[in-house]
């Protein structure tokens, strides 16, 4: 599944579109601890987290994830919102819990 | 190799500024990408440098990073004048962290930074004197 397909599925709110909407989403990753995400999040995954600060964006970019999904109605703080403009990554938000949001994406990838 | 083939980069790591943390790693990642370095090596560099950079911000009071790219690989020197590390063996154990509550709230404090750095480098030396500072030298083959 591509980022564009996930946007068009309309199950999450699209907070920010990255530049490469044809990028594949090849898996899921869940963890809010940044140094675990940094080393374990697979390249091109969708990272579902409740950590909405600027460090989330730094790690997402460095770990090369496809997109970030902020679950549980979490929003980025002010510093992260400002950084978002300069960050080339797609970010979704949702009221869904982490597991539910991840399962939705998992089912779409494996449909 | 000839000395003039070596690329040297210098980054200042600001004290306590989370909004800029990760800048050095991001910049170096971009440069390595342009140079056509393998994604595997770039991933290792990104992990090792980000963890080191963020440690300088949350545990020390900033400092500087010197990077040297040569034919063999990348040498990174991270230097801070923070509190130093009392027990280096303990600090490098997975799960050990002295991160304060306010930094834990931001997602830090798993105690996996130094282990990640060790795992993603071919060579790493930690020099630390309590009350003086910490210098970490890392080498990654590329
Ligand atoms: N530059 C430094 N100056 C002083 N102490 C440091 C420095 N880097 C690491 N430490 C000490 O080593 C400990 C372990 O570092 P490590 O990066 O592994 O974990 P952490 O930073 O606490 O958590 P995480 O990296 O998982 O977010 C730190 O909690 C801190 O006590
Ligand atoms: Mg750390």
Short mmCIF file of C-alpha atoms and ligand atoms in Angstrom, two decimals:
data_model
loop_
_atom_site.label_atom_id
_atom_site.label_comp_id
_atom_site.label_asym_id
_atom_site.label_seq_id
_atom_site.Cartn_x
_atom_site.Cartn_y
_atom_site.Cartn_z
CA UNK A 1 0.00 0.00 0.00
CA UNK A 2 1.22 3.49 -0.77
CA UNK A 3 0.92 6.65 1.34
CA UNK A 4 -1.52 8.01 -1.22
CA UNK A 5 -3.77 4.97 -0.80
CA UNK A 6 -3.77 5.44 2.96
CA UNK A 7 -4.64 9.13 2.56
CA UNK A 8 -7.47 8.28 0.18
CA UNK A 9 -8.82 5.58 2.50
CA UNK A 10 -9.81 8.47 4.78
CA UNK A 11 -9.58 6.51 8.01
CA UNK A 12 -7.11 9.00 9.53
CA UNK A 13 -6.80 12.79 9.33
CA UNK A 14 -3.91 13.86 7.14
CA UNK A 15 -1.98 16.47 9.11
CA UNK A 16 0.83 16.80 6.59
CA UNK A 17 1.60 15.30 3.21
CA UNK A 18 5.19 14.33 2.50
CA UNK A 19 6.62 14.86 -0.98
CA UNK A 20 6.61 11.22 -2.08
CA UNK A 21 3.03 10.01 -1.87
CA UNK A 22 3.85 6.93 -3.94
CA UNK A 23 6.10 5.68 -1.20
CA UNK A 24 5.24 2.17 -0.02
CA UNK A 25 4.16 1.42 3.53
CA UNK A 26 5.77 -1.93 4.12
CA UNK A 27 4.91 -2.65 7.74
CA UNK A 28 3.94 -1.34 11.15
CA UNK A 29 5.91 -0.24 14.16
CA UNK A 30 4.72 0.60 17.68
CA UNK A 31 6.84 2.07 20.43
CA UNK A 32 6.98 5.49 22.07
CA UNK A 33 10.51 5.20 23.43
CA UNK A 34 12.64 7.09 20.97
CA UNK A 35 15.89 5.15 21.21
CA UNK A 36 13.99 1.91 20.60
CA UNK A 37 12.15 3.39 17.64
CA UNK A 38 15.41 4.80 16.31
CA UNK A 39 17.08 1.40 16.13
CA UNK A 40 14.12 -0.90 15.57
CA UNK A 41 11.59 0.89 13.36
CA UNK A 42 11.94 -0.73 9.93
CA UNK A 43 12.62 1.48 6.91
CA UNK A 44 9.35 2.39 5.12
CA UNK A 45 7.10 1.38 8.01
CA UNK A 46 4.13 3.29 9.41
CA UNK A 47 5.10 4.34 12.96
CA UNK A 48 2.07 4.55 15.22
CA UNK A 49 2.83 6.46 18.41
CA UNK A 50 1.44 8.80 21.06
CA UNK A 51 4.66 10.80 21.34
CA UNK A 52 3.86 14.16 19.73
CA UNK A 53 6.99 16.23 20.08
CA UNK A 54 9.79 17.44 17.84
CA UNK A 55 11.94 14.40 18.64
CA UNK A 56 9.32 12.16 17.05
CA UNK A 57 9.91 13.97 13.76
CA UNK A 58 13.70 13.77 14.09
CA UNK A 59 13.59 10.04 14.73
CA UNK A 60 11.00 9.40 12.00
CA UNK A 61 13.20 11.17 9.47
CA UNK A 62 16.45 9.54 10.58
CA UNK A 63 14.92 6.06 10.79
CA UNK A 64 13.37 6.57 7.35
CA UNK A 65 9.84 5.57 8.21
CA UNK A 66 7.16 6.08 5.55
CA UNK A 67 4.74 7.94 7.77
CA UNK A 68 3.87 8.76 11.37
CA UNK A 69 0.40 8.10 12.77
CA UNK A 70 -0.35 9.99 15.99
CA UNK A 71 -2.94 7.91 17.83
CA UNK A 72 -5.23 8.52 20.83
CA UNK A 73 -6.09 12.04 19.66
CA UNK A 74 -2.55 13.22 20.39
CA UNK A 75 -1.39 16.37 18.66
CA UNK A 76 2.05 17.82 18.04
CA UNK A 77 3.23 20.49 20.46
CA UNK A 78 4.15 23.97 19.14
CA UNK A 79 7.81 23.24 18.38
CA UNK A 80 6.90 20.09 16.48
CA UNK A 81 4.18 21.91 14.55
CA UNK A 82 6.72 24.50 13.41
CA UNK A 83 9.23 21.80 12.45
CA UNK A 84 6.55 19.97 10.49
CA UNK A 85 6.89 22.49 7.64
CA UNK A 86 10.53 21.61 7.16
CA UNK A 87 9.98 17.87 7.57
CA UNK A 88 9.46 15.78 4.51
CA UNK A 89 7.26 13.11 5.99
CA UNK A 90 3.56 12.29 5.93
CA UNK A 91 1.82 12.59 9.30
CA UNK A 92 -1.66 11.34 10.18
CA UNK A 93 -3.67 11.89 13.35
CA UNK A 94 -6.49 9.77 14.73
CA UNK A 95 -8.63 9.35 17.84
CA UNK A 96 -8.12 5.58 17.58
CA UNK A 97 -5.96 3.77 20.11
CA UNK A 98 -2.54 2.63 18.94
CA UNK A 99 -3.54 -1.01 18.49
CA UNK A 100 -6.70 -0.26 16.55
CA UNK A 101 -4.97 2.22 14.23
CA UNK A 102 -2.15 -0.24 13.61
CA UNK A 103 -4.54 -3.08 12.93
CA UNK A 104 -6.40 -0.98 10.35
CA UNK A 105 -3.18 -0.30 8.46
CA UNK A 106 -2.04 -3.91 8.84
CA UNK A 107 -5.29 -5.17 7.33
CA UNK A 108 -4.98 -2.75 4.42
CA UNK A 109 -1.39 -3.79 3.73
CA UNK A 110 -2.36 -7.45 3.79
CA UNK A 111 -5.69 -7.13 1.99
CA UNK B 1 44.88 7.79 1.10
CA UNK B 2 45.74 11.38 0.32
CA UNK B 3 44.82 13.76 3.08
CA UNK B 4 43.02 16.06 0.66
CA UNK B 5 40.40 13.39 -0.04
CA UNK B 6 39.21 13.63 3.53
CA UNK B 7 36.06 15.62 4.16
CA UNK B 8 35.83 17.32 7.52
CA UNK B 9 32.64 18.62 9.06
CA UNK B 10 32.02 20.44 12.31
CA UNK B 11 28.75 20.78 14.19
CA UNK B 12 27.94 22.71 17.34
CA UNK B 13 25.40 21.02 19.58
CA UNK B 14 23.46 23.66 21.51
CA UNK B 15 22.79 23.28 25.21
CA UNK B 16 19.34 22.01 26.17
CA UNK B 17 17.81 22.88 22.80
CA UNK B 18 15.54 20.01 21.79
CA UNK B 19 14.25 21.96 18.84
CA UNK B 20 17.67 21.66 17.23
CA UNK B 21 18.59 18.20 18.46
CA UNK B 22 19.08 15.87 15.53
CA UNK B 23 20.32 18.63 13.24
CA UNK B 24 23.85 17.27 12.96
CA UNK B 25 22.62 13.74 12.27
CA UNK B 26 20.13 14.95 9.68
CA UNK B 27 22.70 17.12 7.93
CA UNK B 28 25.31 14.36 7.83
CA UNK B 29 22.72 11.85 6.64
CA UNK B 30 21.86 14.15 3.73
CA UNK B 31 25.50 14.59 2.79
CA UNK B 32 26.21 10.83 2.88
CA UNK B 33 23.15 10.22 0.73
CA UNK B 34 24.46 12.70 -1.86
CA UNK B 35 27.80 10.91 -1.80
CA UNK B 36 26.09 7.65 -2.70
CA UNK B 37 26.93 5.84 0.55
CA UNK B 38 24.96 2.61 1.04
CA UNK B 39 21.60 2.87 2.87
CA UNK B 40 22.86 0.32 5.42
CA UNK B 41 25.86 2.44 6.37
CA UNK B 42 23.74 5.60 6.42
CA UNK B 43 21.29 3.97 8.81
CA UNK B 44 24.11 3.02 11.18
CA UNK B 45 25.52 6.54 11.10
CA UNK B 46 22.09 8.08 11.67
CA UNK B 47 21.40 5.90 14.70
CA UNK B 48 24.84 6.27 16.28
CA UNK B 49 25.11 10.01 15.76
CA UNK B 50 21.55 10.85 16.76
CA UNK B 51 21.89 8.95 20.04
CA UNK B 52 25.20 10.62 20.79
CA UNK B 53 23.90 14.05 19.83
CA UNK B 54 20.77 13.76 21.96
CA UNK B 55 22.80 12.50 24.93
CA UNK B 56 24.90 15.67 24.70
CA UNK B 57 21.69 17.70 24.94
CA UNK B 58 19.89 15.81 27.71
CA UNK B 59 22.77 14.59 29.89
CA UNK B 60 25.48 17.20 29.24
CA UNK B 61 25.27 20.85 28.23
CA UNK B 62 25.83 20.60 24.53
CA UNK B 63 29.22 20.56 22.88
CA UNK B 64 30.52 19.87 19.42
CA UNK B 65 30.82 17.08 16.88
CA UNK B 66 33.66 16.59 14.43
CA UNK B 67 33.08 14.27 11.50
CA UNK B 68 35.77 13.02 9.16
CA UNK B 69 34.82 11.12 6.04
CA UNK B 70 37.61 9.22 4.37
CA UNK B 71 37.93 6.31 1.96
CA UNK B 72 37.71 3.77 4.77
CA UNK B 73 34.79 5.18 6.63
CA UNK B 74 33.53 7.81 8.97
CA UNK B 75 35.11 8.98 12.19
CA UNK B 76 32.92 10.89 14.62
CA UNK B 77 34.16 12.72 17.70
CA UNK B 78 31.49 13.95 20.12
CA UNK B 79 32.82 16.23 22.80
CA UNK B 80 30.97 17.79 25.71
CA UNK B 81 31.86 19.52 28.96
CA UNK B 82 28.97 17.99 30.89
CA UNK B 83 29.01 16.13 34.21
CA UNK B 84 30.86 13.11 32.82
CA UNK B 85 29.96 9.45 33.27
CA UNK B 86 30.84 7.89 36.60
CA UNK B 87 30.54 4.21 35.66
CA UNK B 88 30.94 3.64 31.92
CA UNK B 89 30.26 -0.11 32.08
CA UNK B 90 26.96 0.55 33.84
CA UNK B 91 26.05 3.39 31.47
CA UNK B 92 26.45 1.16 28.42
CA UNK B 93 24.15 -1.53 29.80
CA UNK B 94 20.81 -1.80 28.02
CA UNK B 95 18.14 -0.21 30.18
CA UNK B 96 20.37 1.93 32.39
CA UNK B 97 19.29 5.55 32.43
CA UNK B 98 19.52 8.57 34.70
CA UNK B 99 17.12 10.57 32.51
CA UNK B 100 14.91 12.93 34.49
CA UNK B 101 11.14 12.71 34.51
CA UNK B 102 10.79 15.69 32.17
CA UNK B 103 13.02 14.09 29.51
CA UNK B 104 11.27 10.74 29.96
CA UNK B 105 8.02 12.51 29.14
CA UNK B 106 9.52 13.35 25.75
CA UNK B 107 10.26 9.70 24.98
CA UNK B 108 13.84 9.45 26.18
CA UNK B 109 15.21 7.30 28.97
CA UNK B 110 14.91 3.74 27.66
CA UNK B 111 18.62 3.40 28.36
CA UNK B 112 19.21 2.22 24.82
CA UNK B 113 21.22 5.11 23.38
CA UNK B 114 24.74 3.96 24.25
CA UNK B 115 23.90 0.30 23.42
CA UNK B 116 22.57 1.47 20.03
CA UNK B 117 25.78 3.41 19.44
CA UNK B 118 27.92 0.39 20.29
CA UNK B 119 25.83 -1.86 18.09
CA UNK B 120 25.98 0.39 15.05
CA UNK B 121 29.67 1.27 15.07
CA UNK B 122 32.76 -0.74 14.19
CA UNK B 123 34.74 0.93 16.92
CA UNK B 124 33.75 3.15 19.82
CA UNK B 125 35.74 4.68 22.66
CA UNK B 126 34.20 6.53 25.59
CA UNK B 127 36.52 8.91 27.43
CA UNK B 128 34.89 10.51 30.41
CA UNK B 129 36.03 12.36 33.48
CA UNK B 130 33.47 13.21 36.14
CA UNK B 131 33.15 16.97 36.46
CA UNK B 132 35.09 17.59 33.26
CA UNK B 133 33.17 16.05 30.38
CA UNK B 134 32.79 13.23 27.93
CA UNK B 135 34.37 12.55 24.57
CA UNK B 136 33.03 9.70 22.47
CA UNK B 137 34.92 8.60 19.37
CA UNK B 138 33.14 6.35 16.91
CA UNK B 139 34.22 4.75 13.66
CA UNK B 140 31.88 3.34 11.05
CA UNK B 141 33.18 1.56 7.94
CA UNK B 142 31.61 2.76 4.72
N1 LIG C 1 27.27 12.76 27.18
C1 LIG C 1 26.94 12.27 28.38
N2 LIG C 1 27.28 12.95 29.51
C2 LIG C 1 26.96 12.47 30.73
N3 LIG C 1 26.29 11.32 30.93
C3 LIG C 1 25.92 10.60 29.86
C4 LIG C 1 26.22 11.03 28.53
N4 LIG C 1 25.74 10.11 27.67
C5 LIG C 1 25.16 9.15 28.42
N5 LIG C 1 25.27 9.43 29.74
C6 LIG C 1 24.80 8.61 30.89
O1 LIG C 1 24.62 7.27 30.43
C7 LIG C 1 23.27 6.86 30.64
C8 LIG C 1 22.85 5.90 29.55
O2 LIG C 1 22.81 6.59 28.29
P1 LIG C 1 21.85 6.03 27.13
O3 LIG C 1 21.94 6.93 25.98
O4 LIG C 1 22.17 4.59 26.92
O5 LIG C 1 20.40 6.08 27.80
P2 LIG C 1 19.47 7.37 28.05
O6 LIG C 1 19.99 8.53 27.29
O7 LIG C 1 19.31 7.54 29.51
O8 LIG C 1 18.10 6.87 27.41
P3 LIG C 1 17.77 6.71 25.84
O9 LIG C 1 19.04 6.97 25.09
O10 LIG C 1 17.31 5.31 25.66
O11 LIG C 1 16.72 7.72 25.54
C9 LIG C 1 22.48 8.12 30.71
O12 LIG C 1 21.26 7.98 31.39
C10 LIG C 1 23.45 9.06 31.44
O13 LIG C 1 23.44 8.79 32.82
MG1 LIG C 2 20.49 8.41 25.29
#
